mmCIF file of C-alpha atoms in Angstrom:
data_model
loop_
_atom_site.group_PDB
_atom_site.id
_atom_site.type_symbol
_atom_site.label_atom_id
_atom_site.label_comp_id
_atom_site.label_asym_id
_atom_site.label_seq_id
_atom_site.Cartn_x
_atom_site.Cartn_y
_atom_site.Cartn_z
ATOM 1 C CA UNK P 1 142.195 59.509 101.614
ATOM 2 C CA UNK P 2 138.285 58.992 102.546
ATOM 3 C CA UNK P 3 138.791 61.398 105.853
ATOM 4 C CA UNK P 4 140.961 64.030 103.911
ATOM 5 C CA UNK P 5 137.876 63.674 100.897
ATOM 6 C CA UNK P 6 135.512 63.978 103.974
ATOM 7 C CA UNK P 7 136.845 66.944 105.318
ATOM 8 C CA UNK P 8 137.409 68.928 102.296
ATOM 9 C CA UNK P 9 133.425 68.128 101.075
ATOM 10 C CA UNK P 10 132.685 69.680 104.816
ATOM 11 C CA UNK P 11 135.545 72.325 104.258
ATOM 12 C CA UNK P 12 133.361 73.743 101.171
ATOM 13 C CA UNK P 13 130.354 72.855 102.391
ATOM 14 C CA UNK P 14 131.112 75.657 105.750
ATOM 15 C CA UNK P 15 132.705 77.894 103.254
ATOM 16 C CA UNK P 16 129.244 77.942 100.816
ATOM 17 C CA UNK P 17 127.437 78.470 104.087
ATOM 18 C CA UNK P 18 129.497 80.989 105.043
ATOM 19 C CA UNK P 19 129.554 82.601 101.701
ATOM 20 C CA UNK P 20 125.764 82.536 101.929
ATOM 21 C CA UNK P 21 125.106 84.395 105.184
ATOM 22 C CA UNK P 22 127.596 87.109 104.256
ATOM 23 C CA UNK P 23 126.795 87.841 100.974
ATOM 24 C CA UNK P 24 123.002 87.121 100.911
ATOM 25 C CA UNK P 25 121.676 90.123 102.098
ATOM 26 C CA UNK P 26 123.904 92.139 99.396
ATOM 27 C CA UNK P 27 122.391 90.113 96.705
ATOM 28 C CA UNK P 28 119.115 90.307 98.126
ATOM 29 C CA UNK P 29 119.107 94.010 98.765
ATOM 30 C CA UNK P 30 120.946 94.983 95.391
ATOM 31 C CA UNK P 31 118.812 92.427 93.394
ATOM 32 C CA UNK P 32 115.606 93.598 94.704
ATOM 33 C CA UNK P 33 116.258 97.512 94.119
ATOM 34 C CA UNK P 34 116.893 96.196 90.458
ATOM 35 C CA UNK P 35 113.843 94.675 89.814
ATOM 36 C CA UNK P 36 111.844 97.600 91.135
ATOM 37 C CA UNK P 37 113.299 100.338 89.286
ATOM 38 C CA UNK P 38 112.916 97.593 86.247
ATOM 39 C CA UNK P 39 109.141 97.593 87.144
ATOM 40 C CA UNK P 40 109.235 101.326 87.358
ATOM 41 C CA UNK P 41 110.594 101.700 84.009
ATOM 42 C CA UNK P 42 107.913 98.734 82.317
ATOM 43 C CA UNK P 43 105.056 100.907 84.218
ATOM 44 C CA UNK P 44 106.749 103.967 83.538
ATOM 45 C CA UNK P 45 106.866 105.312 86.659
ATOM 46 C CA UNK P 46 110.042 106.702 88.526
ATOM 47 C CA UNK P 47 111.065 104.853 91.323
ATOM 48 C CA UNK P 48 113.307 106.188 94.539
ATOM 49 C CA UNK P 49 114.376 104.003 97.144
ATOM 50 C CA UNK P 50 115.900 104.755 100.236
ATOM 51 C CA UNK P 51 118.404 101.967 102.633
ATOM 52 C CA UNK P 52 117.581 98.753 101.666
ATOM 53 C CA UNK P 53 117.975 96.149 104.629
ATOM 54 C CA UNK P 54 117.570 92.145 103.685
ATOM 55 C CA UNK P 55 119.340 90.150 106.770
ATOM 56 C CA UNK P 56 119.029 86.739 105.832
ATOM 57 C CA UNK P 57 115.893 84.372 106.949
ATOM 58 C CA UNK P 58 114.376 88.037 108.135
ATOM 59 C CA UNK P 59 111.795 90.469 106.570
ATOM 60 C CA UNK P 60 113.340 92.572 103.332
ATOM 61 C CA UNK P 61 112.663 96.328 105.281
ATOM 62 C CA UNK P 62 112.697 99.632 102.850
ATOM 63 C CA UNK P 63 113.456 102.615 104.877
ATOM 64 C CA UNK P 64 111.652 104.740 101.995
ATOM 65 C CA UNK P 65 109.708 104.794 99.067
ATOM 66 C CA UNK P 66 108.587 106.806 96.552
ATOM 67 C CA UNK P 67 107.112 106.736 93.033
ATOM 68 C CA UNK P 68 105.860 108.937 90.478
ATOM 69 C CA UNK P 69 104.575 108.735 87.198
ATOM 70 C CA UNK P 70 106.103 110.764 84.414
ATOM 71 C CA UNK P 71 105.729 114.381 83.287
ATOM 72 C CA UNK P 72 102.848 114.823 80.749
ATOM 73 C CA UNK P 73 100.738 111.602 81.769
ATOM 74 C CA UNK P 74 96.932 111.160 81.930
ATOM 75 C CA UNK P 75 97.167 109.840 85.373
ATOM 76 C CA UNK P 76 99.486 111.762 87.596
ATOM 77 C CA UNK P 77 100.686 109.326 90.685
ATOM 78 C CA UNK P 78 102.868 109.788 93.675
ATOM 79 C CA UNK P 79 102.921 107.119 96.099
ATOM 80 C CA UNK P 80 105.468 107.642 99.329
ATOM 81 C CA UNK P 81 105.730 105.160 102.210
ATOM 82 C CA UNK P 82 107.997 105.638 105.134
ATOM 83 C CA UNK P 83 109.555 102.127 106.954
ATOM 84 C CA UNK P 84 107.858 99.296 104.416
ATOM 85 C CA UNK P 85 108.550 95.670 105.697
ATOM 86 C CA UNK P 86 108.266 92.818 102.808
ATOM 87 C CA UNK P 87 107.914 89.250 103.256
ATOM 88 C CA UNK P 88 108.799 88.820 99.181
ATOM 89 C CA UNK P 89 108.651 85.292 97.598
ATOM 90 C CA UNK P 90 111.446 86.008 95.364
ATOM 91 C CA UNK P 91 110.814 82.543 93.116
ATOM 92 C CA UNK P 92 106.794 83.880 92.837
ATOM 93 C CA UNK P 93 107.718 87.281 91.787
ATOM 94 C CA UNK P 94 110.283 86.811 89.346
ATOM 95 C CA UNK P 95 107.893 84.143 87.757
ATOM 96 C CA UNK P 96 104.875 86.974 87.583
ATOM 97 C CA UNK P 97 102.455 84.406 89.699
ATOM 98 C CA UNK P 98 100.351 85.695 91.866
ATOM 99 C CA UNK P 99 101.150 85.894 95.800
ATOM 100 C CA UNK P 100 104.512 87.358 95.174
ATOM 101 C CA UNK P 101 104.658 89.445 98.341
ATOM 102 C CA UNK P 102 103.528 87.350 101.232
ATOM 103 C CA UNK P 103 103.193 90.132 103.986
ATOM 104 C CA UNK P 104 103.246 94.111 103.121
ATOM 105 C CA UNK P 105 103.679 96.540 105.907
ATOM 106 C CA UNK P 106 103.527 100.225 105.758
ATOM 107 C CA UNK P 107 104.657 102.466 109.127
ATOM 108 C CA UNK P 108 103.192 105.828 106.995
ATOM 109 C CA UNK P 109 101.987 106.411 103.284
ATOM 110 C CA UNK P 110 100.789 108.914 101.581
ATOM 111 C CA UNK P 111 99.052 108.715 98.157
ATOM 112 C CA UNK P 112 97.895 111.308 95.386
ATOM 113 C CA UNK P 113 96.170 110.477 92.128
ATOM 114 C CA UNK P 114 95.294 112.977 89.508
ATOM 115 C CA UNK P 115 93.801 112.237 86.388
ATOM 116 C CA UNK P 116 94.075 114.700 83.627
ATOM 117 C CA UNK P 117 91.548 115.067 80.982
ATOM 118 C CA UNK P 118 93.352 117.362 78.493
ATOM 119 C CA UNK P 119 93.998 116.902 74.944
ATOM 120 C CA UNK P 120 97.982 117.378 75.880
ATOM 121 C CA UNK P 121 97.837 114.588 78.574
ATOM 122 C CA UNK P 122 99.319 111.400 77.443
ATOM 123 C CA UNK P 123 98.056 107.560 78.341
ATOM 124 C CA UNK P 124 100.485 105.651 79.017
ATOM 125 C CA UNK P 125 100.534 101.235 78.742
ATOM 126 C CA UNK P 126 100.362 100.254 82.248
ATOM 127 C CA UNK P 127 101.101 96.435 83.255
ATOM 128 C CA UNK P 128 98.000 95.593 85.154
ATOM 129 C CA UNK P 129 99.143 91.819 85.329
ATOM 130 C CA UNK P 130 102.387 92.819 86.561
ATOM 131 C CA UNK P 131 100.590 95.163 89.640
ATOM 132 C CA UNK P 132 98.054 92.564 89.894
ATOM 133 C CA UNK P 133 100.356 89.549 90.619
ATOM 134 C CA UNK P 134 102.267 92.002 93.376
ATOM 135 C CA UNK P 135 98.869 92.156 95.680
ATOM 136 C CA UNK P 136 100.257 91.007 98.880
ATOM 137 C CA UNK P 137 98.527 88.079 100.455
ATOM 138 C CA UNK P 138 98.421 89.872 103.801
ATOM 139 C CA UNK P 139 99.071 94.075 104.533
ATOM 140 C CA UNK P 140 98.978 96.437 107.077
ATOM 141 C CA UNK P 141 99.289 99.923 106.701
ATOM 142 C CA UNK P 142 99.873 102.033 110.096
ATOM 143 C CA UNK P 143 98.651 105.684 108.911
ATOM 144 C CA UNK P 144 98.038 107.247 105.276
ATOM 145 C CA UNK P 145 96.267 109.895 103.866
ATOM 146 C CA UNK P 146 95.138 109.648 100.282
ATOM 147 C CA UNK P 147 93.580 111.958 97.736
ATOM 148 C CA UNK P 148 91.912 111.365 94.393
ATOM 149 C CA UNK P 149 91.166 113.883 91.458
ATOM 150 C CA UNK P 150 88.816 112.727 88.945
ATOM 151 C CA UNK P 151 88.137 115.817 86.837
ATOM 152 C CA UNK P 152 85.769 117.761 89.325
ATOM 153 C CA UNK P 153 85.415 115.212 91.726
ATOM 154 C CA UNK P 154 87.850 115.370 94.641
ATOM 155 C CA UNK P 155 87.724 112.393 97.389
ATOM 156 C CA UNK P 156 90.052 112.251 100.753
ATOM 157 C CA UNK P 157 90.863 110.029 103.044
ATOM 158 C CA UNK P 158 92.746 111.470 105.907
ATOM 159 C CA UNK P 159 94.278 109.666 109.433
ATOM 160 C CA UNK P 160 93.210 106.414 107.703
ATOM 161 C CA UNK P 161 94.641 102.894 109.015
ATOM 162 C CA UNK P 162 94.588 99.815 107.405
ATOM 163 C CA UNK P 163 94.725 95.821 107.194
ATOM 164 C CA UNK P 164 93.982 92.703 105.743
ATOM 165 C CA UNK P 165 94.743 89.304 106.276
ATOM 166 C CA UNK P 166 93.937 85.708 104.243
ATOM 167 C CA UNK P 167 92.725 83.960 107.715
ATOM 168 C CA UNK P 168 91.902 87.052 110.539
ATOM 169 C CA UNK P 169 89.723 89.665 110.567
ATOM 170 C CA UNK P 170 91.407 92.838 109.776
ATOM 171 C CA UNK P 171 90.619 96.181 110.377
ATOM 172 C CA UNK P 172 90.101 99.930 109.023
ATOM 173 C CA UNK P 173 89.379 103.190 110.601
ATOM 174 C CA UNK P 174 89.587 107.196 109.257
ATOM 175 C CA UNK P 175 89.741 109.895 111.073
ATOM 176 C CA UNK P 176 87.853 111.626 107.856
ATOM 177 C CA UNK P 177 86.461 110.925 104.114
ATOM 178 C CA UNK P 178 85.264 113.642 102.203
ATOM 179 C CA UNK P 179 83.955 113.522 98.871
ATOM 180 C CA UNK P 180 83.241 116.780 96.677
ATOM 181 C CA UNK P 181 81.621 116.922 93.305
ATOM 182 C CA UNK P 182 79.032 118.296 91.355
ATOM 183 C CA UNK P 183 76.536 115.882 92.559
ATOM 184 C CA UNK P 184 77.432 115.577 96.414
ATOM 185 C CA UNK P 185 79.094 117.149 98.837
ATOM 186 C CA UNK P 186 79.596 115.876 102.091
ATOM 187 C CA UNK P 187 82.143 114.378 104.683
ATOM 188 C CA UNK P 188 82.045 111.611 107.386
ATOM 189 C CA UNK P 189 84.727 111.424 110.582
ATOM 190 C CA UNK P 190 85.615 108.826 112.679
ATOM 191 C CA UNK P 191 85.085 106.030 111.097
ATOM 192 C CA UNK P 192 85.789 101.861 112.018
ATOM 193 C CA UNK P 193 84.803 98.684 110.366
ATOM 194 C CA UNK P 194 86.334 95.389 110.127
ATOM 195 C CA UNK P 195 88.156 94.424 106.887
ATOM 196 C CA UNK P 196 88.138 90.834 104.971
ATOM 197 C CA UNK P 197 90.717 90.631 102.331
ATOM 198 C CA UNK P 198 90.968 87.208 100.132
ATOM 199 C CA UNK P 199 91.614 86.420 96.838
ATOM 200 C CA UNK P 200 92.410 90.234 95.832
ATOM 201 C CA UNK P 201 88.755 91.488 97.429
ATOM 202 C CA UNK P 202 88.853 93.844 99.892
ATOM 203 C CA UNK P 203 85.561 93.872 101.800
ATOM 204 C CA UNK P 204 84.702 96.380 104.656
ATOM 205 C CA UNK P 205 81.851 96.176 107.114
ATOM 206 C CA UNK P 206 79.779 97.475 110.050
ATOM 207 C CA UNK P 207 80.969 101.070 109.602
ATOM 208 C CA UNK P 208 78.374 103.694 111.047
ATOM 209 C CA UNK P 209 78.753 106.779 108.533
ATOM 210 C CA UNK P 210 76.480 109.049 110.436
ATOM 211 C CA UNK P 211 73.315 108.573 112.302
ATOM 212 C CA UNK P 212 70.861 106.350 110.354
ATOM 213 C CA UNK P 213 73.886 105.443 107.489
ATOM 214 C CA UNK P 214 75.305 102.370 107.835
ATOM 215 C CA UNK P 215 77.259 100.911 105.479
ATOM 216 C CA UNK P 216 76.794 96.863 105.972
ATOM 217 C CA UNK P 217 79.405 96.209 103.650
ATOM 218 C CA UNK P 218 81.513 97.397 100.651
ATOM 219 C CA UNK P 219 83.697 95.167 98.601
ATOM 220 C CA UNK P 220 86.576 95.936 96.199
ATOM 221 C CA UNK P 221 87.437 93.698 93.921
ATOM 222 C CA UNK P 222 90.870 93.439 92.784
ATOM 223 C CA UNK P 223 91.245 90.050 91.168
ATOM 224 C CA UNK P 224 90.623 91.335 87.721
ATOM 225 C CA UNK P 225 93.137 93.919 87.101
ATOM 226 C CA UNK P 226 95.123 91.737 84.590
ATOM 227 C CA UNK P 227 91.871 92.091 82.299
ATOM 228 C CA UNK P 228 91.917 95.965 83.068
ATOM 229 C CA UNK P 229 88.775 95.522 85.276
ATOM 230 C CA UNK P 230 87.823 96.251 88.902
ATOM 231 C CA UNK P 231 84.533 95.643 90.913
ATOM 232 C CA UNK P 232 82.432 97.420 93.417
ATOM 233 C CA UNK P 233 79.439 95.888 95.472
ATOM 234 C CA UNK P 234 77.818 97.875 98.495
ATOM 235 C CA UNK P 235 75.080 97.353 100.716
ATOM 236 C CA UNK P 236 73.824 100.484 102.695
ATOM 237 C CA UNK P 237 71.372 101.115 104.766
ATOM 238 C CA UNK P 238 69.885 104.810 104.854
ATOM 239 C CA UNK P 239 67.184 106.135 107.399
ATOM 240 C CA UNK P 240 65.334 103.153 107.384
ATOM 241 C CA UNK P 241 65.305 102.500 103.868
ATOM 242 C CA UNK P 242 68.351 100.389 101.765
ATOM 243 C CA UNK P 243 70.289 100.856 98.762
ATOM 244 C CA UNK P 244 72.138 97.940 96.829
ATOM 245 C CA UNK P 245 74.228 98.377 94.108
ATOM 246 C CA UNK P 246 77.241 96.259 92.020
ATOM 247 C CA UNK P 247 79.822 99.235 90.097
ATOM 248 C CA UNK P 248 82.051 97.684 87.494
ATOM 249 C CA UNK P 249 84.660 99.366 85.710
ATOM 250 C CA UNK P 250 86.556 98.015 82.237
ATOM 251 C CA UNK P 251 89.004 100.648 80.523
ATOM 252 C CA UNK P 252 90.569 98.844 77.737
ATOM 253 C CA UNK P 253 93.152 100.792 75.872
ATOM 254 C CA UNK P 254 91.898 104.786 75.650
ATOM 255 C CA UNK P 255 88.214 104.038 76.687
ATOM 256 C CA UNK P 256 86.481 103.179 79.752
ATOM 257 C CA UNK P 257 83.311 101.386 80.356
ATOM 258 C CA UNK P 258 80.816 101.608 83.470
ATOM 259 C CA UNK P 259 78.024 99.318 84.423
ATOM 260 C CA UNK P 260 76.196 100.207 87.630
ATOM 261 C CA UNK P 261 72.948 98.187 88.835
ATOM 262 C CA UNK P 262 71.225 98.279 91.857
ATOM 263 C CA UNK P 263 68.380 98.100 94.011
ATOM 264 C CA UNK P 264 66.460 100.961 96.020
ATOM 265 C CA UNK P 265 63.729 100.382 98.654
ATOM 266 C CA UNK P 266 62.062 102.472 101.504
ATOM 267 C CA UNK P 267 63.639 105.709 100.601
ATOM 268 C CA UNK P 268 62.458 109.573 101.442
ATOM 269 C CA UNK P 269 64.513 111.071 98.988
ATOM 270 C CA UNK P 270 64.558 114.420 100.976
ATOM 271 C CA UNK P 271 66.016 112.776 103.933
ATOM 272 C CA UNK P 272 68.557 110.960 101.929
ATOM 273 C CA UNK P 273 69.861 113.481 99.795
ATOM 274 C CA UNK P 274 70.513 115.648 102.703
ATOM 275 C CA UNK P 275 72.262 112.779 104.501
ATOM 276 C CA UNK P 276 74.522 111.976 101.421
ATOM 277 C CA UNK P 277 75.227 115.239 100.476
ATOM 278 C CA UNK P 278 73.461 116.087 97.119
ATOM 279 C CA UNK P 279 74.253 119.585 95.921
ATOM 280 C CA UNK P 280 70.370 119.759 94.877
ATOM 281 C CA UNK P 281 67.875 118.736 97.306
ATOM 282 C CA UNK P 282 65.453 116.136 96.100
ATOM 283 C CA UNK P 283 61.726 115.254 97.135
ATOM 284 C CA UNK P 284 59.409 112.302 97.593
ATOM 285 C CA UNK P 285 60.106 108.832 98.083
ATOM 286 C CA UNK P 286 61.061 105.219 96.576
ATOM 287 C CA UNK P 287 58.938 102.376 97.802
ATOM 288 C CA UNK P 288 61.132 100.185 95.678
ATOM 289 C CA UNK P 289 63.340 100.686 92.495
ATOM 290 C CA UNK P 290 65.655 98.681 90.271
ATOM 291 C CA UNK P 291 68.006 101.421 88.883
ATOM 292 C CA UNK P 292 71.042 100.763 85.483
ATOM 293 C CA UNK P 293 73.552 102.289 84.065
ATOM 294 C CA UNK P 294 75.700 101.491 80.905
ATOM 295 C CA UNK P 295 78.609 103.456 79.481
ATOM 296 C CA UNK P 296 81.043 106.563 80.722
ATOM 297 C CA UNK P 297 79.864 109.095 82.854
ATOM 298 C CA UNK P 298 81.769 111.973 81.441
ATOM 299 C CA UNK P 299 79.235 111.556 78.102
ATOM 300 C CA UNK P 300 76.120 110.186 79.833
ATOM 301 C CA UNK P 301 73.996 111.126 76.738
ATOM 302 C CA UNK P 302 76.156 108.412 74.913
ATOM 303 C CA UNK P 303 75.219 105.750 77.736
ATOM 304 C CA UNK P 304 72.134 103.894 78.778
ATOM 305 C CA UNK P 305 70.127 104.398 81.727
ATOM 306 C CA UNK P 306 66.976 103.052 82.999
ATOM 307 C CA UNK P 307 65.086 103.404 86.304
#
């Protein structure tokens, strides 16, 4: 009796073994194409997936992706990313913690992002905690081109390449960035930095712009979105001269807040307005400046402003 109890208990124990290597990546696969079009549907987004490949102990691998907000929104979004490789922590994810996705990579994206301003557009309730708690701890993204549409501004980033990791350097280069509004006008190619990426900031630096623009560093700071918040800090050095400045943006519900501060110093306006583009040319200089700004730009006579 003990040997027969013995080898039925190993019996089912090889046959739940079994059961799991066969069926696992079915589960896995049809499970996780689930939860994203349930994610879709909570962000109201559409959501189309193409082969979904989850061999067990191995990467989840997407062969395509592509998702696009809703007729009649706002914000108008279509993401599409060609081969995507996840390292998902299933347990993390379903329980909306942070570090969900351990490892993102992206073969070839492609991103556009419109926002509309008309009376017709409709905001829709977007779950920042949900997006926030998806940040992977580590990505790398082999090519993508994105553009933005902000009323009249218009900003591009073509031939663009892309990483970050929690312990290595990472890096990022462009082939071009162009931005184009009523203030500025003006476009920078080939550019490379080296990326740090930690605790949902994304920090960039040592990129040459053009000769005498350097940006030192830029961070973005990510680990706020659940509050409907995001962060900018830059450090740039112009001609000689440096600018400074911390960019925050809050948009709870229907409104939208800005607070920029900064710091100017050593700066021929003439020479720096021509090297960043301004649409009007502007003369003298800064010896040294503290500069503010407090509310939305679209009404900046409803803001504050000192300089």
């Amino acid at each position: 009796m003990p040997k027969n109890r013995l080898f039925l208990i190993s019996l089912a124990t090889l046959m739940v073994v079994l059961g799991t290597i066969v069926f696992a990546p079915f589960v896995v696969s049809n499970g996780l194409r689930l939860w994203l079009h349930w994610q879709a549907r909570r962000q109201q987004l559409n959501i189309e997936l193409g082969k979904i490949s989850a061999p067990v102990l191995r990467p989840v691998s997407i062969e395509r992706i592509r998702v696009t907000s809703k007729p009649g929104s706002a914000t108008q979004i279509e993401l599409n990313a060609e081969q995507a490789v996840i390292h998902p922590s299933l347990a993390k994810i379903l329980a909306g913690r942070g570090d969900g996705i351990r490892t993102l990579s992206i073969k070839t994206g492609r991103a556009e992002i419109r926002r509309d301003y008309s009376e017709s557009a409709r905001v829709a309730r977007f779950n920042w905690t949900a997006l926030q708690a998806l940040l992977p701890a580590n990505f790398d993204i082999g090519h993508i081109d994105l553009r933005v549409e902000n009323g009249p501004t218009v900003v591009l980033l073509r031939n663009a390449s892309i990483s970050g990791n929690q312990i290595e350097s990472g890096r990022f280069s462009s082939g071009e960035f162009t931005i184009t509004s009523p203030l500025l006008r003006q476009s920078f190619s080939q550019l490379r930095g080296a990326t740090k990426w930690q605790e949902d900031r994304l920090t960039i630096g040592g990129m040459n712009l053009a000769r005498g623009l350097d940006l030192q560093s830029i961070t973005i700071d990510l680990s706020r979105l659940d509050k409907q918040r995001a962060d900018l800090q830059f450090d740039l050095d112009v001609l000689g001269g440096k600018i400074r400045a911390s960019i925050s943006n809050e948009w709870p519900g229907q409104h939208t807040r800005w607070n920029v501060a900064g710091t100017a110093s050593g700066i021929s306006l003439a020479q720096t307005s021509e090297a960043l583009g301004f649409t009007d040319p502007l003369g003298g200089s800064l010896r040294a400046c503290n500069f503010t700004f407090r509310g939305d730009p679209r009404d900046p006579l409803g803001g504050t402003a000192s300089v």
